[in-house]
Short mmCIF file of C-alpha atoms in Angstrom, two decimals:
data_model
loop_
_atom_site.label_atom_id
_atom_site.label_comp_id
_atom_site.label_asym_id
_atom_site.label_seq_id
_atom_site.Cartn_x
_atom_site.Cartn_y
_atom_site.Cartn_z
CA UNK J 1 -13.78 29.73 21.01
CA UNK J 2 -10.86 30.19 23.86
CA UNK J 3 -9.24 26.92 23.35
CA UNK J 4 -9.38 27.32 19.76
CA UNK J 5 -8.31 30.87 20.23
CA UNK J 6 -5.36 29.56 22.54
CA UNK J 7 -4.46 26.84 19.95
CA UNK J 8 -4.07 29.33 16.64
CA UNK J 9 -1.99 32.19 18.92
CA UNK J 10 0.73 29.46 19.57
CA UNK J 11 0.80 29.04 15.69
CA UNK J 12 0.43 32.96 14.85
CA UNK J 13 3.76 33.31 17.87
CA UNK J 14 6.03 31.30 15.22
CA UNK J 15 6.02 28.11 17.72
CA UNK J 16 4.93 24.76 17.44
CA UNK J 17 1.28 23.57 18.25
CA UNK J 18 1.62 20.60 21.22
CA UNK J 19 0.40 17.87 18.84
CA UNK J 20 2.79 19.45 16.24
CA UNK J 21 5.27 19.20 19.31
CA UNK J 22 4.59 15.70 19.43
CA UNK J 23 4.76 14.94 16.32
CA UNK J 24 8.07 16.28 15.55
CA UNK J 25 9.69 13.87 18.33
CA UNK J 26 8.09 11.01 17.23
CA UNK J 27 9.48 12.01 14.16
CA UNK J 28 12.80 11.88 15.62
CA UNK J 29 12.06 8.73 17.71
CA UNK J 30 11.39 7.03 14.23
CA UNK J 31 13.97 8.38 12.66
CA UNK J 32 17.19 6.83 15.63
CA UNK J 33 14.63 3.34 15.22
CA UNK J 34 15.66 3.65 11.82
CA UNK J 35 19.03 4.88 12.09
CA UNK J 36 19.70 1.85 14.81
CA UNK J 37 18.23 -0.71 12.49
CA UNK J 38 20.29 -0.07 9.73
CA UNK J 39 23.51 -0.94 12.49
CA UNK J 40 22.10 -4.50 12.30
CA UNK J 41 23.36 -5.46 8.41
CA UNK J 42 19.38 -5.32 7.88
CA UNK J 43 20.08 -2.64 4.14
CA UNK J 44 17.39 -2.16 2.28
CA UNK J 45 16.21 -4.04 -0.73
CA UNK J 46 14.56 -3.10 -4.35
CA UNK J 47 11.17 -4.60 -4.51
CA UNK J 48 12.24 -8.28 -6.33
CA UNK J 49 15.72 -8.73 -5.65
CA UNK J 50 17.44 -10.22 -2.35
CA UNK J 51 19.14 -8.60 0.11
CA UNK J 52 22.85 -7.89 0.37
CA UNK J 53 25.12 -9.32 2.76
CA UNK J 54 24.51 -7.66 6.29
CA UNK J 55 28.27 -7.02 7.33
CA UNK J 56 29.03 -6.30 11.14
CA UNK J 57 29.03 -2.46 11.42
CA UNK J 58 31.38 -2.91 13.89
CA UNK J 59 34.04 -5.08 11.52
CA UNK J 60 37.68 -3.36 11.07
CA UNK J 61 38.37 -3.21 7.19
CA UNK J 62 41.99 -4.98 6.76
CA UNK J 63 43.74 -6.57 3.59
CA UNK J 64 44.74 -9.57 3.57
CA UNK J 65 48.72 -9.96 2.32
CA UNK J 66 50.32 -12.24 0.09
CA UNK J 67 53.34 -13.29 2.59
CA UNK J 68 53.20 -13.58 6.35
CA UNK J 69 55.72 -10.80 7.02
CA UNK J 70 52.58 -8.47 5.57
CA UNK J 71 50.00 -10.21 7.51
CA UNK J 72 47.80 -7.86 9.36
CA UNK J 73 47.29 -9.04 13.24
CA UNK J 74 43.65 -10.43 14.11
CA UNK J 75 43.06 -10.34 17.91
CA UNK J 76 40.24 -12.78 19.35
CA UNK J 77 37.20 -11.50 20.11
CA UNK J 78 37.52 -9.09 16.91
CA UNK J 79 35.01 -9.03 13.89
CA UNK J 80 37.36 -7.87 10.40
CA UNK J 81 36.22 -7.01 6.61
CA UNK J 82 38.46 -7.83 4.11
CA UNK J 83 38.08 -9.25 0.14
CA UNK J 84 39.42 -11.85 -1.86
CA UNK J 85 40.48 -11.70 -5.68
CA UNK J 86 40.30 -14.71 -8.35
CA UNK J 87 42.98 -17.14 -7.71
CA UNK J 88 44.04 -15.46 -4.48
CA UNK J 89 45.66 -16.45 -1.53
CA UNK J 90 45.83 -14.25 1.37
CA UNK J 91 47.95 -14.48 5.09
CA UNK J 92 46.72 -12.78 8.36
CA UNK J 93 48.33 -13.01 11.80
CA UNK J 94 47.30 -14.32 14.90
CA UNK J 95 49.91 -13.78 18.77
CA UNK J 96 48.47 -16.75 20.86
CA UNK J 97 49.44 -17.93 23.91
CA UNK J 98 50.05 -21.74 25.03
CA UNK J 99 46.92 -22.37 26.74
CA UNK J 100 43.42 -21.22 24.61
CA UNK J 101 42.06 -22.71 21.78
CA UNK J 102 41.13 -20.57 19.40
CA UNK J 103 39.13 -20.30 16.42
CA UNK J 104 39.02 -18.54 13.33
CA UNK J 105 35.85 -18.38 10.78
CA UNK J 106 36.53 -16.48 7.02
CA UNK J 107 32.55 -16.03 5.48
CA UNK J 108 33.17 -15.66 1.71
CA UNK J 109 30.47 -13.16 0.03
CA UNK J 110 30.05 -13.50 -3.39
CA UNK J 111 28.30 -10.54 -5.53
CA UNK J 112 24.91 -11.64 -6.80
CA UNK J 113 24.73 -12.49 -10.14
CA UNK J 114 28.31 -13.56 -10.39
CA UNK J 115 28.68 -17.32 -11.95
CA UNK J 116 30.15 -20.02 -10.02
CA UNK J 117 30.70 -23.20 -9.87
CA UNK J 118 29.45 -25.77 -7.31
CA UNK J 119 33.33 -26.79 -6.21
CA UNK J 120 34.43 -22.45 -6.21
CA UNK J 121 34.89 -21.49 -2.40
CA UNK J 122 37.14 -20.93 -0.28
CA UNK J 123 40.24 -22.83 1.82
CA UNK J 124 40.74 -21.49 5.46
CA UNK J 125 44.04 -22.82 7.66
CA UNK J 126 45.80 -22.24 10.37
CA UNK J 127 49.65 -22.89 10.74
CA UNK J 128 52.32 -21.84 13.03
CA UNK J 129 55.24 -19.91 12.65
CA UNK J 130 57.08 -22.85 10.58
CA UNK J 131 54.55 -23.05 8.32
CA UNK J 132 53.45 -26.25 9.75
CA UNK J 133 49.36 -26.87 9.05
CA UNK J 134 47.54 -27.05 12.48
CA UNK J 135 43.61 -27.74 10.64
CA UNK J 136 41.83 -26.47 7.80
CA UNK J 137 38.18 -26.89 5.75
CA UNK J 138 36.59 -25.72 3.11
CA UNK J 139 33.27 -24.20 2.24
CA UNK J 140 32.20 -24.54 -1.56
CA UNK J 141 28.43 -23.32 -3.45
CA UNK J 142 27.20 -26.95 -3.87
CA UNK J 143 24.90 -27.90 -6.79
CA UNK J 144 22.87 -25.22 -7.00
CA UNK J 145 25.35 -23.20 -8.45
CA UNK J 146 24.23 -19.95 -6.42
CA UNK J 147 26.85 -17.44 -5.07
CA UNK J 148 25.77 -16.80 -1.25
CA UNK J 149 27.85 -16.06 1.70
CA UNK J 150 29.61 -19.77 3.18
CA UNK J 151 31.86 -19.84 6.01
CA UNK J 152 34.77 -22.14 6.92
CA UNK J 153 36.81 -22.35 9.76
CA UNK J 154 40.35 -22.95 10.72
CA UNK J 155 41.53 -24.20 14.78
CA UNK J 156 44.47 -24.08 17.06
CA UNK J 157 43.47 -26.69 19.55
CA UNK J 158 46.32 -26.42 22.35
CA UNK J 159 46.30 -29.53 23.26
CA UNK J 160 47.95 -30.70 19.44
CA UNK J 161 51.45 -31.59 19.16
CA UNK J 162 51.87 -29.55 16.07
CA UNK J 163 50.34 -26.39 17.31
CA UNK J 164 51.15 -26.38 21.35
CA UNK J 165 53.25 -23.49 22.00
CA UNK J 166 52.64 -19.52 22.44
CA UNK J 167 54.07 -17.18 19.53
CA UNK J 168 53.19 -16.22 15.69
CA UNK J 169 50.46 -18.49 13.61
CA UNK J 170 48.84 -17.23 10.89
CA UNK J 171 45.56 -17.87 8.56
CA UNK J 172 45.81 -18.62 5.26
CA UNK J 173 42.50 -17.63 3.19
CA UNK J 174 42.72 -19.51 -0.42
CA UNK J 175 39.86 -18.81 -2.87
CA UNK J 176 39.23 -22.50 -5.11
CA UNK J 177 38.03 -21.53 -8.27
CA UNK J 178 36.91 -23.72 -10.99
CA UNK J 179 37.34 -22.77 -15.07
CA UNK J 180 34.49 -20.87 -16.01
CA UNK J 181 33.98 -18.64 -13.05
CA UNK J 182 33.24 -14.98 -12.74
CA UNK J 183 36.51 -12.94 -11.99
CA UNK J 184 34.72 -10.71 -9.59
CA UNK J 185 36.05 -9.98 -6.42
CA UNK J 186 34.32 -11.73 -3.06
CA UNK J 187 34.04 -9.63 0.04
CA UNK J 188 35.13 -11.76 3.44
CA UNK J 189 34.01 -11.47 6.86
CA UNK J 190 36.58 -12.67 9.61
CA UNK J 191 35.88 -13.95 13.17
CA UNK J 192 38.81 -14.52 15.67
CA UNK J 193 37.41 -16.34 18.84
CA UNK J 194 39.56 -17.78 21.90
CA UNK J 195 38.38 -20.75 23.95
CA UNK J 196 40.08 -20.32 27.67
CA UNK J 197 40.97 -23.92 28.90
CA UNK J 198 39.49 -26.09 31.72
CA UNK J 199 39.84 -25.55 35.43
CA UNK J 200 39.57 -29.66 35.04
CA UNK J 201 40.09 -31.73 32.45
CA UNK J 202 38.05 -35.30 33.23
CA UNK J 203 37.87 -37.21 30.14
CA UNK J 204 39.54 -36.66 26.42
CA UNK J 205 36.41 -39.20 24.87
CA UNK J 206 33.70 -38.43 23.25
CA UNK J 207 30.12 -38.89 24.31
CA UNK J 208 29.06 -42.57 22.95
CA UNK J 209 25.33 -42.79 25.01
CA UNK J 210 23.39 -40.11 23.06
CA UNK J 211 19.93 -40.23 21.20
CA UNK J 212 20.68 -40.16 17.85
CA UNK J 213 17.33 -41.34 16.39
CA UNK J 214 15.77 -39.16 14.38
CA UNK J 215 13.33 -36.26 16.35
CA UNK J 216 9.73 -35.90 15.59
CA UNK J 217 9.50 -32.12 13.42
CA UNK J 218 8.06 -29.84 15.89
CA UNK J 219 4.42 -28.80 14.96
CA UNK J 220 1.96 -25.96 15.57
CA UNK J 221 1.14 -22.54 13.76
CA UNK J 222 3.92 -21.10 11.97
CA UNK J 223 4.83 -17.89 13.54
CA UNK J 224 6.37 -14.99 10.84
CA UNK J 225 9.85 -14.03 11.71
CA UNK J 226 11.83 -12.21 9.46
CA UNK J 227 15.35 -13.47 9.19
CA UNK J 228 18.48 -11.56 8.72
CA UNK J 229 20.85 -10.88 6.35
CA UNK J 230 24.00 -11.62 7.77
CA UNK J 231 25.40 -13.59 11.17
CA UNK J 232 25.93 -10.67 12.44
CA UNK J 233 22.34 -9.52 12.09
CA UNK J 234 20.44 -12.91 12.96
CA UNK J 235 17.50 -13.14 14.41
CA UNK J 236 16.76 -15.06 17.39
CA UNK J 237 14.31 -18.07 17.61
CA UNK J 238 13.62 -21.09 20.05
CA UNK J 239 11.83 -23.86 20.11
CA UNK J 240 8.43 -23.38 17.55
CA UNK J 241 7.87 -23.12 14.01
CA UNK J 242 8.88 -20.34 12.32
CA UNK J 243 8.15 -18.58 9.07
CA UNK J 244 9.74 -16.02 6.36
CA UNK J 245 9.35 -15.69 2.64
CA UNK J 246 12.39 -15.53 0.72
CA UNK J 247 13.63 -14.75 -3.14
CA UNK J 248 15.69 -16.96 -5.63
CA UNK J 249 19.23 -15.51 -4.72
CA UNK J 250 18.57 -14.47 -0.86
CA UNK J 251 19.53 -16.08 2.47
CA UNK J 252 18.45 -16.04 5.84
CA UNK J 253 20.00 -16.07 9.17
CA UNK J 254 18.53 -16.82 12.14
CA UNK J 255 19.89 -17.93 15.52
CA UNK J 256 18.88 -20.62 18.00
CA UNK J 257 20.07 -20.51 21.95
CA UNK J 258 21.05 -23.52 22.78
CA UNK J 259 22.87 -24.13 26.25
CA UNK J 260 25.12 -27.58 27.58
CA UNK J 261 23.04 -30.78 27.69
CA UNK J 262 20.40 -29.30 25.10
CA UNK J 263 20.05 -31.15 21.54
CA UNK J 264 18.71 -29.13 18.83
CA UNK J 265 16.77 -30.87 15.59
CA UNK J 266 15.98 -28.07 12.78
CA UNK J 267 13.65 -29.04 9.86
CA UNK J 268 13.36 -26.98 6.44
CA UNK J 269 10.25 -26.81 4.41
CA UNK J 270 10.05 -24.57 0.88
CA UNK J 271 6.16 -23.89 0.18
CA UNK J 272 4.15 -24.79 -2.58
CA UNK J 273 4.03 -22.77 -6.15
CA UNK J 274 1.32 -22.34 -8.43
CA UNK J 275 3.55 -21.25 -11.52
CA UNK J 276 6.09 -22.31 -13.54
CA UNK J 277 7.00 -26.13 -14.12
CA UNK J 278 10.84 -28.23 -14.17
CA UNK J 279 12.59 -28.92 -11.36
CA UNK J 280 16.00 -27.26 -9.17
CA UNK J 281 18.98 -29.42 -8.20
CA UNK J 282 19.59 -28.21 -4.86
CA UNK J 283 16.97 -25.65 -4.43
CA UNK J 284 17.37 -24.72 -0.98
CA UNK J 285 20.13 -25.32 1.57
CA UNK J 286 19.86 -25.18 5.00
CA UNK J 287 23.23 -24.62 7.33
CA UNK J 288 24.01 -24.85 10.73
CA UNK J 289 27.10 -23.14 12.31
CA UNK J 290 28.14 -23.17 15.98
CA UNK J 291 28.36 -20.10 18.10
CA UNK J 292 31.81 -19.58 16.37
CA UNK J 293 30.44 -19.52 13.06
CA UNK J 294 32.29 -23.30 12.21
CA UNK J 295 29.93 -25.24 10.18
CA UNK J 296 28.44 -28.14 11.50
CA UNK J 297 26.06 -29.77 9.14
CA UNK J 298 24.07 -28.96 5.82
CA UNK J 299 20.92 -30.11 4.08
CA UNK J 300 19.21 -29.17 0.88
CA UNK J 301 16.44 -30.20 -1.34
CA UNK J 302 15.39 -30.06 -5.00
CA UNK J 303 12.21 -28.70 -6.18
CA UNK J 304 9.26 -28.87 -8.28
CA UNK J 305 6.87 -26.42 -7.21
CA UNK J 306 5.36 -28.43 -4.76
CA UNK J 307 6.33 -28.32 -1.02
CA UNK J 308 9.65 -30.26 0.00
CA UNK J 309 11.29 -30.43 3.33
CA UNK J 310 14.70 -31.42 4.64
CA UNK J 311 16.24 -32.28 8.07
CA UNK J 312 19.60 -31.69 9.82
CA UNK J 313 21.28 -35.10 10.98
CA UNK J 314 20.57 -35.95 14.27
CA UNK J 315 23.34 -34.10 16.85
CA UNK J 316 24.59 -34.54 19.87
CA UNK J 317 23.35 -33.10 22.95
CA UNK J 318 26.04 -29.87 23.45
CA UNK J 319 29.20 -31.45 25.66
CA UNK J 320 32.69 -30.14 26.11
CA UNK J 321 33.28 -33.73 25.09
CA UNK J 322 31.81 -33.61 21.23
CA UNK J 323 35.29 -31.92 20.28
CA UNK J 324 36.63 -35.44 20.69
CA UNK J 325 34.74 -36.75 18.20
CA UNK J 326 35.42 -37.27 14.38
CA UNK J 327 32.16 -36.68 13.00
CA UNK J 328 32.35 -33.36 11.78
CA UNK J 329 28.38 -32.99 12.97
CA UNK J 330 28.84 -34.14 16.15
CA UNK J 331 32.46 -32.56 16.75
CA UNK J 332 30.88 -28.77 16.06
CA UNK J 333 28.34 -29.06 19.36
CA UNK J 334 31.05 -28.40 21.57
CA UNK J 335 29.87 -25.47 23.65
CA UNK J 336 27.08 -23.32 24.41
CA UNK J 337 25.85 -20.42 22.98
CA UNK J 338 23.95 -18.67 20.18
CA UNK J 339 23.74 -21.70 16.97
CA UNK J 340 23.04 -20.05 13.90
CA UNK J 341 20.68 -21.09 11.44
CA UNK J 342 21.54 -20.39 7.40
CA UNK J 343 18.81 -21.16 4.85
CA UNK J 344 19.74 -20.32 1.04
CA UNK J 345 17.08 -20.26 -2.03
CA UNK J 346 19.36 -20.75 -5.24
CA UNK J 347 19.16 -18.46 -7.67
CA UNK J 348 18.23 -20.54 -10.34
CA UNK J 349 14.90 -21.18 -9.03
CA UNK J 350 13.97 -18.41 -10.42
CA UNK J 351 14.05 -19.43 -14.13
CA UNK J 352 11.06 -22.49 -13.92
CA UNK J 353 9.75 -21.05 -11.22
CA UNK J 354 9.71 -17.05 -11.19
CA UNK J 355 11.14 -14.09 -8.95
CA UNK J 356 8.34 -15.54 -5.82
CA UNK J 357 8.69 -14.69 -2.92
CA UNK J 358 8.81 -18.52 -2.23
CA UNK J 359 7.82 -19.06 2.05
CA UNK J 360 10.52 -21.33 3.84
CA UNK J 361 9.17 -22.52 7.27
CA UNK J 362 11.65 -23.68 9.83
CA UNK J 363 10.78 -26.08 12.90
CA UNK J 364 12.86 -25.82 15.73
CA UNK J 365 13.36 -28.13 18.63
CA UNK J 366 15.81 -28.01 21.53
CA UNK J 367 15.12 -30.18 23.65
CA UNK J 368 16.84 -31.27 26.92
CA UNK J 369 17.76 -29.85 30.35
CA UNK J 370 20.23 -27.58 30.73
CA UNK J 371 23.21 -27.89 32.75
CA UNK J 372 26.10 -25.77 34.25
CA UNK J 373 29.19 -25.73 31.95
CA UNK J 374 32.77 -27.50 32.09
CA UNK J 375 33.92 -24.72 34.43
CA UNK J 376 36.50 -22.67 32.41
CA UNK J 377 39.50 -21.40 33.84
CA UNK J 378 39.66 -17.78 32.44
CA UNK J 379 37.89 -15.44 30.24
CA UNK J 380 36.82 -16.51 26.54
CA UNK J 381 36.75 -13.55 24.13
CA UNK J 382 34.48 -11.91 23.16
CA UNK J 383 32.40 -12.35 26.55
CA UNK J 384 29.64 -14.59 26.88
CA UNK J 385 30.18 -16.43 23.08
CA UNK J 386 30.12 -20.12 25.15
CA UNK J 387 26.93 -19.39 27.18
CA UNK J 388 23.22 -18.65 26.74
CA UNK J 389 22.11 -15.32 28.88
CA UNK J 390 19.09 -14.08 29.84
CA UNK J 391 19.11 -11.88 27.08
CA UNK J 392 19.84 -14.48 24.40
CA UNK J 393 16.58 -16.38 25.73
CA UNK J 394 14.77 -13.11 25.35
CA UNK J 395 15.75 -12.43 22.21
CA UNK J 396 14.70 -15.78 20.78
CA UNK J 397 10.94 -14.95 22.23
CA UNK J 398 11.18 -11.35 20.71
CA UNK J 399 12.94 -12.47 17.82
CA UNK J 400 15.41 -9.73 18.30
CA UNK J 401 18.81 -10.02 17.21
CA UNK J 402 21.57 -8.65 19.49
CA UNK J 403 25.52 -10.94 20.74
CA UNK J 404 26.69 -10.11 17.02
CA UNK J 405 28.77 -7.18 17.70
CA UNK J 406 28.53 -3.75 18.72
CA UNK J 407 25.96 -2.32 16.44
CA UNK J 408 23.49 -5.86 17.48
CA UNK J 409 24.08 -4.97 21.40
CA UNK J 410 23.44 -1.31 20.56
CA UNK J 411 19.93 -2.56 19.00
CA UNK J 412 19.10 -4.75 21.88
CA UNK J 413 19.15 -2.05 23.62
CA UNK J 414 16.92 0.82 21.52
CA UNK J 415 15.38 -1.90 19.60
CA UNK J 416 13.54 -4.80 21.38
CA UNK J 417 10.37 -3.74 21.14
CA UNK J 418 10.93 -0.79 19.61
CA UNK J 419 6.86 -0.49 18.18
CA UNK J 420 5.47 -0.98 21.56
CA UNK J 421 7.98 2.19 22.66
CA UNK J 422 6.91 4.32 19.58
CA UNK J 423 3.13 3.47 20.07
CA UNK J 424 4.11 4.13 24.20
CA UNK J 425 6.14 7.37 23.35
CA UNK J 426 3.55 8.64 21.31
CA UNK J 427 0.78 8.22 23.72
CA UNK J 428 2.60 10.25 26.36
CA UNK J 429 3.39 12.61 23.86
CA UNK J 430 -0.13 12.71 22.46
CA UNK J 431 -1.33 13.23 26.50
CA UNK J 432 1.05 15.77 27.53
CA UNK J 433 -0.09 17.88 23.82
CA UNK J 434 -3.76 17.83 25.12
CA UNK J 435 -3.00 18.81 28.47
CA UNK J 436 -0.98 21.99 27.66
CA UNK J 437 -3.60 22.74 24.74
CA UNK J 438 -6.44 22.53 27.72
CA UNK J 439 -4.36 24.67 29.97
CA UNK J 440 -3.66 27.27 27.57
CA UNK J 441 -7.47 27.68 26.49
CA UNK J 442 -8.07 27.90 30.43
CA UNK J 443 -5.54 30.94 30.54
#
């Protein structure tokens, strides 16, 4: 009866009981895990429905304005949130100096449900101070006819004649809409990222000796992985095959390290249904995008309830030399770093098929060995984008995400393994509670 005695009196006192103890911090514990997860662009989602875009916490809101006198300053290495009406065309500015490359990625975000079109996206360029166009692309829905977030990019190579000099140069963001469309307004996600040049330049010529045949699909278990909702909340994978269910409507990010001399090969499959009957144009796309978020090739598949799968073309082992190539595919594997992974279920699956959840399966290679890079001469902002780190390679075995900003560093940190630290936390907790209970029955 003492240590039962002991027990009640710390009750009867107005305190806490040391189990109670514990369980009020893990309490709190749970709750910061929590708090920190929804940093990532991870929100929450109504049982059926897909998830929305996972912004970068960290972005800077800015509008875009409709002359460059207006335009609101980007700096490299910053993340930015802006939107983008019907029939819009928006200006921000960019100070550069004579020496960097530098690269700028606009991600358009349609609302779901809105109707578009498969040519409606968006027009990204860059042009300096005379107006003069250094590059631009485009990003459009495709066939499937699904609004999801696309990406294009716009460059200021250094080297151009057009574009060589320090001073003023400005983005241009033009939304292409076709007759028909929704008027709603798209949210945007800018990236500003400079490249610092060479200690050395040795050759201006692309690679020409590469394997381009087509790699075997990796095989083995599928292992689940839950993708993200947003580049800025990707998840990490490497080499393996990888598996996450997805609903008509959502998208998935994930992100592959891939460092200079490795070649990566990335093959889709969308599972077999039981219901429904017909079949979806362009059913699922699958997207790749370089560590600056410029897109480097896309594949996609129709579908008839049965299982389908689709490959990326065959690229280049990553060189400092693939920029000199004119093959859009092969031109994008220009540096190191974190390659991110976009798969897309359109919308429209949903009427033959049903809400699902419909299970994608990814199967990643990267083969090669790595090598040391082209030796920069400075800096590159923000730190690290053109290299794989230790943490990137333990993040793609923890299938963490983390390098997308402040809020994904601030997870890597609290988060990696944040069960294991709950279920460790708690155990400490739960031994500490038993030891004061035994000491105060003693007394």
């Amino acid at each position: 009866m003492g240590r039962r005695t002991a027990w009640w009196r710390t009750r009867a006192q107005g305190g806490r009981t040391p189990v109670a103890e514990a369980v009020r911090r893990v309490g709190a514990v749970v709750a910061v895990l929590c708090a920190t997860a929804a940093l990532t662009g991870h929100p929450a989602s109504a049982a059926g429905s897909p998830s929305a875009y996972g912004y970068d916490k960290g972005d800077r809101v800015v509008d875009g304005a409709s002359d460059t006198a207006h335009a609101v300053r980007l700096d490299p290495g910053g993340t930015y949130r802006s939107s983008l009406r019907k029939g819009a065309a928006l200006y921000y500015g960019l100070d550069l100096d004579a020496v960097s490359d530098v690269y700028v990625s606009v991600t358009a975000v349609p609302p779901a449900g809105t109707t578009v079109a498969a040519t409606d996206g968006i027009k990204v360029s860059l042009r300096n101070a005379a107006g003069t166009g250094c590059t631009y692309r485009s990003a459009t829905f495709g066939g499937g006819r699904s609004p999801h977030p696309v990406a294009a990019w716009a460059v200021r190579e250094a080297g151009k004649a057009l574009c060589n000099g320090a001073g003023k140069y400005y983005v241009l963001v033009e939304r292409v809409d076709a007759s028909g469309s929704s008027p709603d307004t798209w949210g945007l996600e800018l990236t500003a990222v400079s490249e610092a040049p060479l200690a050395r330049v040795d050759t201006t010529s692309a690679p020409q000796d590469w394997n381009s045949a087509s790699p075997e699909a990796v095989t083995g278990e599928a292992r689940r992985r839950a993708g993200g909702s947003g580049f800025a909340g990707a998840v990490a994978v490497g080499q393996g095959v990888w598996e996450d269910d997805v609903e008509p409507g959502g998208s998935l990010f994930y992100k592959v390290p891939v460092d200079w001399g490795q070649q990566l090969s990335v093959t889709a499959e969308l599972g077999a249904t039981s219901g429904g009957s017909g079949y979806a144009t362009d059913a699922l796309d699958l997207a790749l995008y370089n560590p600056v978020r410029g897109s480097v090739d896309e594949a996609g598949l129709g579908y008839q309830g049965s299982q389908e799968s689709t490959a990326l073309d065959p690229l280049p082992p990553v060189e400092y030399r693939n920029r000199y190539s004119v093959v859009d595919h092969e031109s994008g594997m220009r540096f190191a770093g974190s390659y991110y992974l976009v798969v897309h279920l359109a919308a429209q699956v949903a009427d033959s098929f049903g809400r699902g959840p419909f299970p994608v399966t990814l199967r990643v290679r990267v083969e090669g060995s790595a090598h040391g890079g082209p030796g920069y001469a400075a800096r590159s902002e923000p730190r690290n984008v053109f290299e794989v780190t230790a943490q990137d390679r333990e993040a793609a075995v923890t299938g963490t995400g983390g390098g997308g900003g402040t809020a994904m560093k601030v997870l890597a940190v609290a988060g990696i393994g944040g069960g294991s630290v709950l279920l460790a936390t708690l155990g400490v907790w739960t031994v500490t509670a038993r030891r004061r209970a035994s000491t105060a029955a003693a007394s």
